[in-house]
PDB file of C-alpha atoms and ligand atoms in Angstrom:
ATOM      1  CA  MET A   2      72.027  51.751 104.890  1.00 95.00           C
ATOM      2  CA  THR A   3      67.849  51.686 106.247  1.00 98.00           C
ATOM      3  CA  GLU A   4      65.097  50.325 104.781  1.00 98.00           C
ATOM      4  CA  LYS A   5      63.847  53.548 103.783  1.00 98.00           C
ATOM      5  CA  GLU A   6      67.289  54.798 102.239  1.00 98.00           C
ATOM      6  CA  LEU A   7      66.766  51.576  99.595  1.00 98.00           C
ATOM      7  CA  CYS A   8      63.474  52.223  98.899  1.00 98.00           C
ATOM      8  CA  GLN A   9      64.681  56.076  97.972  1.00 98.00           C
ATOM      9  CA  ALA A  10      66.664  54.141  96.194  1.00 98.00           C
ATOM     10  CA  ALA A  11      64.619  52.774  94.229  1.00 98.00           C
ATOM     11  CA  MET A  12      62.560  55.232  93.750  1.00 98.00           C
ATOM     12  CA  ASP A  13      65.069  57.485  92.569  1.00 98.00           C
ATOM     13  CA  MET A  14      65.876  55.004  89.179  1.00 98.00           C
ATOM     14  CA  LEU A  15      62.107  55.803  87.852  1.00 98.00           C
ATOM     15  CA  GLU A  16      63.707  58.833  86.380  1.00 98.00           C
ATOM     16  CA  ARG A  17      65.967  56.021  84.304  1.00 98.00           C
ATOM     17  CA  SER A  18      63.223  54.291  83.826  1.00 98.00           C
ATOM     18  CA  TYR A  19      62.933  53.567  80.017  1.00 98.00           C
ATOM     19  CA  CYS A  20      59.437  52.373  79.320  1.00 98.00           C
ATOM     20  CA  PRO A  21      57.521  54.378  76.505  1.00 98.00           C
ATOM     21  CA  TYR A  22      55.042  51.533  75.600  1.00 98.00           C
ATOM     22  CA  SER A  23      53.875  50.507  78.931  1.00 98.00           C
ATOM     23  CA  ARG A  24      54.589  54.060  80.970  1.00 98.00           C
ATOM     24  CA  PHE A  25      54.882  51.689  83.896  1.00 98.00           C
ATOM     25  CA  PRO A  26      58.762  53.111  85.387  1.00 98.00           C
ATOM     26  CA  VAL A  27      60.049  50.388  88.173  1.00 98.00           C
ATOM     27  CA  GLY A  28      63.128  51.288  90.067  1.00 98.00           C
ATOM     28  CA  ALA A  29      65.679  48.923  91.948  1.00 99.00           C
ATOM     29  CA  ALA A  30      67.826  48.672  94.942  1.00 99.00           C
ATOM     30  CA  LEU A  31      69.920  45.641  95.206  1.00 98.00           C
ATOM     31  CA  GLU A  32      71.934  45.768  98.385  1.00 98.00           C
ATOM     32  CA  CYS A  33      75.382  43.331  98.899  1.00 98.00           C
ATOM     33  CA  SER A  34      76.327  42.238 102.321  1.00 98.00           C
ATOM     34  CA  ASP A  35      78.976  44.792 102.811  1.00 98.00           C
ATOM     35  CA  GLY A  36      77.112  46.907 101.672  1.00 98.00           C
ATOM     36  CA  THR A  37      77.447  47.925  98.148  1.00 98.00           C
ATOM     37  CA  VAL A  38      73.773  48.967  96.148  1.00 98.00           C
ATOM     38  CA  PHE A  39      73.490  48.106  92.514  1.00 98.00           C
ATOM     39  CA  THR A  40      70.076  50.396  91.196  1.00 98.00           C
ATOM     40  CA  GLY A  41      68.499  49.152  88.002  1.00 98.00           C
ATOM     41  CA  CYS A  42      65.336  50.786  86.017  1.00 99.00           C
ATOM     42  CA  ASN A  43      63.073  48.092  83.473  1.00 98.00           C
ATOM     43  CA  ILE A  44      64.804  49.163  80.000  1.00 98.00           C
ATOM     44  CA  GLU A  45      61.314  48.218  77.114  1.00 98.00           C
ATOM     45  CA  ASN A  46      61.766  47.316  73.680  1.00 98.00           C
ATOM     46  CA  ALA A  47      60.257  47.524  70.462  1.00 98.00           C
ATOM     47  CA  ALA A  48      60.158  43.647  70.442  1.00 98.00           C
ATOM     48  CA  TYR A  49      58.224  43.664  73.493  1.00 98.00           C
ATOM     49  CA  GLY A  50      60.299  40.480  74.912  1.00 97.00           C
ATOM     50  CA  ALA A  51      63.419  41.752  75.075  1.00 98.00           C
ATOM     51  CA  THR A  52      62.103  44.064  77.244  1.00 98.00           C
ATOM     52  CA  VAL A  53      64.385  43.851  81.269  1.00 98.00           C
ATOM     53  CA  CYS A  54      62.762  44.309  84.818  1.00 98.00           C
ATOM     54  CA  ALA A  55      63.885  47.183  86.918  1.00 98.00           C
ATOM     55  CA  GLU A  56      65.260  44.033  89.491  1.00 98.00           C
ATOM     56  CA  ARG A  57      66.854  41.582  86.820  1.00 98.00           C
ATOM     57  CA  THR A  58      68.921  44.632  85.342  1.00 98.00           C
ATOM     58  CA  ALA A  59      70.474  45.667  89.062  1.00 98.00           C
ATOM     59  CA  ILE A  60      71.038  41.644  89.513  1.00 98.00           C
ATOM     60  CA  PHE A  61      72.561  41.115  85.976  1.00 98.00           C
ATOM     61  CA  LYS A  62      74.603  44.390  86.788  1.00 98.00           C
ATOM     62  CA  ALA A  63      75.883  42.652  89.558  1.00 98.00           C
ATOM     63  CA  VAL A  64      76.708  39.424  89.096  1.00 98.00           C
ATOM     64  CA  SER A  65      78.769  40.837  85.976  1.00 98.00           C
ATOM     65  CA  GLU A  66      80.382  42.471  88.425  1.00 98.00           C
ATOM     66  CA  GLY A  67      81.117  39.360  90.394  1.00 98.00           C
ATOM     67  CA  ARG A  68      78.601  39.731  93.242  1.00 98.00           C
ATOM     68  CA  ARG A  69      76.298  37.015  94.595  1.00 98.00           C
ATOM     69  CA  ASP A  70      75.959  37.879  98.463  1.00 97.00           C
ATOM     70  CA  PHE A  71      72.865  39.689  97.514  1.00 98.00           C
ATOM     71  CA  VAL A  72      70.260  40.221 100.900  1.00 98.00           C
ATOM     72  CA  ARG A  73      67.695  42.995 100.706  1.00 98.00           C
ATOM     73  CA  ILE A  74      65.950  44.270  97.394  1.00 98.00           C
ATOM     74  CA  ALA A  75      63.740  46.999  97.310  1.00 98.00           C
ATOM     75  CA  VAL A  76      61.069  47.612  94.330  1.00 98.00           C
ATOM     76  CA  ALA A  77      59.836  50.534  93.653  1.00 98.00           C
ATOM     77  CA  GLY A  78      56.586  51.877  90.968  1.00 98.00           C
ATOM     78  CA  ARG A  79      54.041  54.845  90.564  1.00 98.00           C
ATOM     79  CA  SER A  80      51.008  53.834  91.040  1.00 97.00           C
ATOM     80  CA  ALA A  81      49.151  53.199  94.753  1.00 98.00           C
ATOM     81  CA  ASP A  82      49.833  49.357  95.025  1.00 98.00           C
ATOM     82  CA  TYR A  83      52.823  47.691  96.192  1.00 98.00           C
ATOM     83  CA  CYS A  84      55.188  47.413  92.897  1.00 98.00           C
ATOM     84  CA  VAL A  85      55.899  43.343  93.158  1.00 98.00           C
ATOM     85  CA  PRO A  86      58.102  41.418  91.304  1.00 98.00           C
ATOM     86  CA  CYS A  87      57.438  39.534  88.504  1.00 98.00           C
ATOM     87  CA  GLY A  88      57.388  36.086  88.469  1.00 98.00           C
ATOM     88  CA  THR A  89      60.842  36.012  86.385  1.00 98.00           C
ATOM     89  CA  CYS A  90      62.489  38.052  88.402  1.00 98.00           C
ATOM     90  CA  ARG A  91      61.697  36.340  91.456  1.00 98.00           C
ATOM     91  CA  GLN A  92      62.990  32.836  90.145  1.00 98.00           C
ATOM     92  CA  VAL A  93      66.518  34.739  89.348  1.00 98.00           C
ATOM     93  CA  MET A  94      66.118  36.181  93.113  1.00 98.00           C
ATOM     94  CA  LEU A  95      66.039  32.566  94.293  1.00 98.00           C
ATOM     95  CA  GLU A  96      69.142  31.807  91.716  1.00 98.00           C
ATOM     96  CA  PHE A  97      71.570  33.833  93.415  1.00 97.00           C
ATOM     97  CA  ALA A  98      69.547  34.440  96.783  1.00 97.00           C
ATOM     98  CA  PRO A  99      67.336  32.381  98.851  1.00 97.00           C
ATOM     99  CA  GLY A 100      67.125  33.895 101.189  1.00 97.00           C
ATOM    100  CA  LEU A 101      66.444  37.670  99.912  1.00 98.00           C
ATOM    101  CA  GLU A 102      64.376  40.428 101.810  1.00 98.00           C
ATOM    102  CA  VAL A 103      62.106  41.898  99.188  1.00 98.00           C
ATOM    103  CA  LEU A 104      60.695  45.391  99.904  1.00 98.00           C
ATOM    104  CA  CYS A 105      57.596  46.416  97.564  1.00 98.00           C
ATOM    105  CA  VAL A 106      57.511  50.499  97.729  1.00 98.00           C
ATOM    106  CA  ASN A 107      54.236  52.145  96.146  1.00 98.00           C
ATOM    107  CA  GLY A 108      53.789  55.796  94.434  1.00 98.00           C
ATOM    108  CA  ALA A 109      54.202  57.017  98.378  1.00 98.00           C
ATOM    109  CA  GLY A 110      56.917  55.854  99.691  1.00 98.00           C
ATOM    110  CA  ASP A 111      55.511  52.705 101.801  1.00 98.00           C
ATOM    111  CA  TYR A 112      56.342  49.735 101.721  1.00 98.00           C
ATOM    112  CA  GLU A 113      55.607  45.974 102.183  1.00 98.00           C
ATOM    113  CA  LYS A 114      57.921  43.376 102.932  1.00 98.00           C
ATOM    114  CA  TYR A 115      58.597  39.429 101.675  1.00 98.00           C
ATOM    115  CA  THR A 116      60.720  36.984 101.575  1.00 98.00           C
ATOM    116  CA  LEU A 117      61.042  34.985  98.234  1.00 97.00           C
ATOM    117  CA  PRO A 118      59.044  31.573 100.326  1.00 97.00           C
ATOM    118  CA  GLN A 119      56.335  33.900 100.067  1.00 98.00           C
ATOM    119  CA  LEU A 120      56.833  35.442  97.064  1.00 98.00           C
ATOM    120  CA  LEU A 121      58.159  31.597  94.895  1.00 98.00           C
ATOM    121  CA  PRO A 122      56.642  28.972  97.336  1.00 97.00           C
ATOM    122  CA  HIS A 123      56.616  25.318  96.094  1.00 97.00           C
ATOM    123  CA  SER A 124      60.167  26.937  93.632  1.00 96.00           C
ATOM    124  CA  PHE A 125      61.877  25.811  91.441  1.00 96.00           C
ATOM    125  CA  THR A 126      65.674  24.656  92.056  1.00 94.00           C
ATOM    126  CA  LEU A 127      68.137  21.934  90.293  1.00 95.00           C
TER     127      LEU A 127
HETATM  128  N1  THU B   8      58.044  45.767  85.278  1.00 93.99           N
HETATM  129  C1  THU B   8      59.483  45.458  85.799  1.00 93.99           C
HETATM  130  O1  THU B   8      60.389  46.220  85.284  1.00 93.99           O
HETATM  131  N2  THU B   8      59.798  45.135  87.372  1.00 93.99           N
HETATM  132  C2  THU B   8      58.622  44.130  87.644  1.00 93.99           C
HETATM  133  O2  THU B   8      58.739  42.886  88.340  1.00 93.99           O
HETATM  134  C3  THU B   8      57.477  43.737  86.658  1.00 93.99           C
HETATM  135  C4  THU B   8      57.363  44.570  85.992  1.00 93.99           C
HETATM  136  C5  THU B   8      58.625  46.230  84.345  1.00 93.99           C
HETATM  137  C6  THU B   8      58.673  45.229  82.923  1.00 93.99           C
HETATM  138  C7  THU B   8      57.516  46.601  81.778  1.00 93.99           C
HETATM  139  O3  THU B   8      59.057  47.078  81.408  1.00 93.99           O
HETATM  140  C8  THU B   8      56.936  47.047  82.839  1.00 93.99           C
HETATM  141  O4  THU B   8      57.035  47.061  84.122  1.00 93.99           O
HETATM  142  C9  THU B   8      55.043  46.925  82.497  1.00 93.99           C
HETATM  143  O5  THU B   8      54.969  45.164  82.536  1.00 93.99           O
END
């Protein structure tokens, strides 16, 4: 899959977002080393702290299916800014895939690419 296609897969997930509280849809598409893609969207809750971000939805779907060999993730929003992952999602990405490439997509479908050390310097691990 090309970078553009992975970004499109993340954008397609915006439709599935459940975000009645923030009205800020996010989609994610996570690619494994063999090309398998797990998608996710943000899923909110009336008890706000129970909300799960799009990236973690995709990562937890993949891990629960026995996969941890993540290569790239695309994260898409609808705003003009590139949709960058929150701190918690960065930490979860680091747990499974320190070499992950992160494609941050804006509402126009343009994207910027980051490494995890760029997004989460001086990170905590055990
Ligand atoms: N959100 C994500 O899905 N991913 C992020 O990395 C940042 C935030 C979601 C959570 C919430 O549903 C909405 O965006 C506003 O914070």
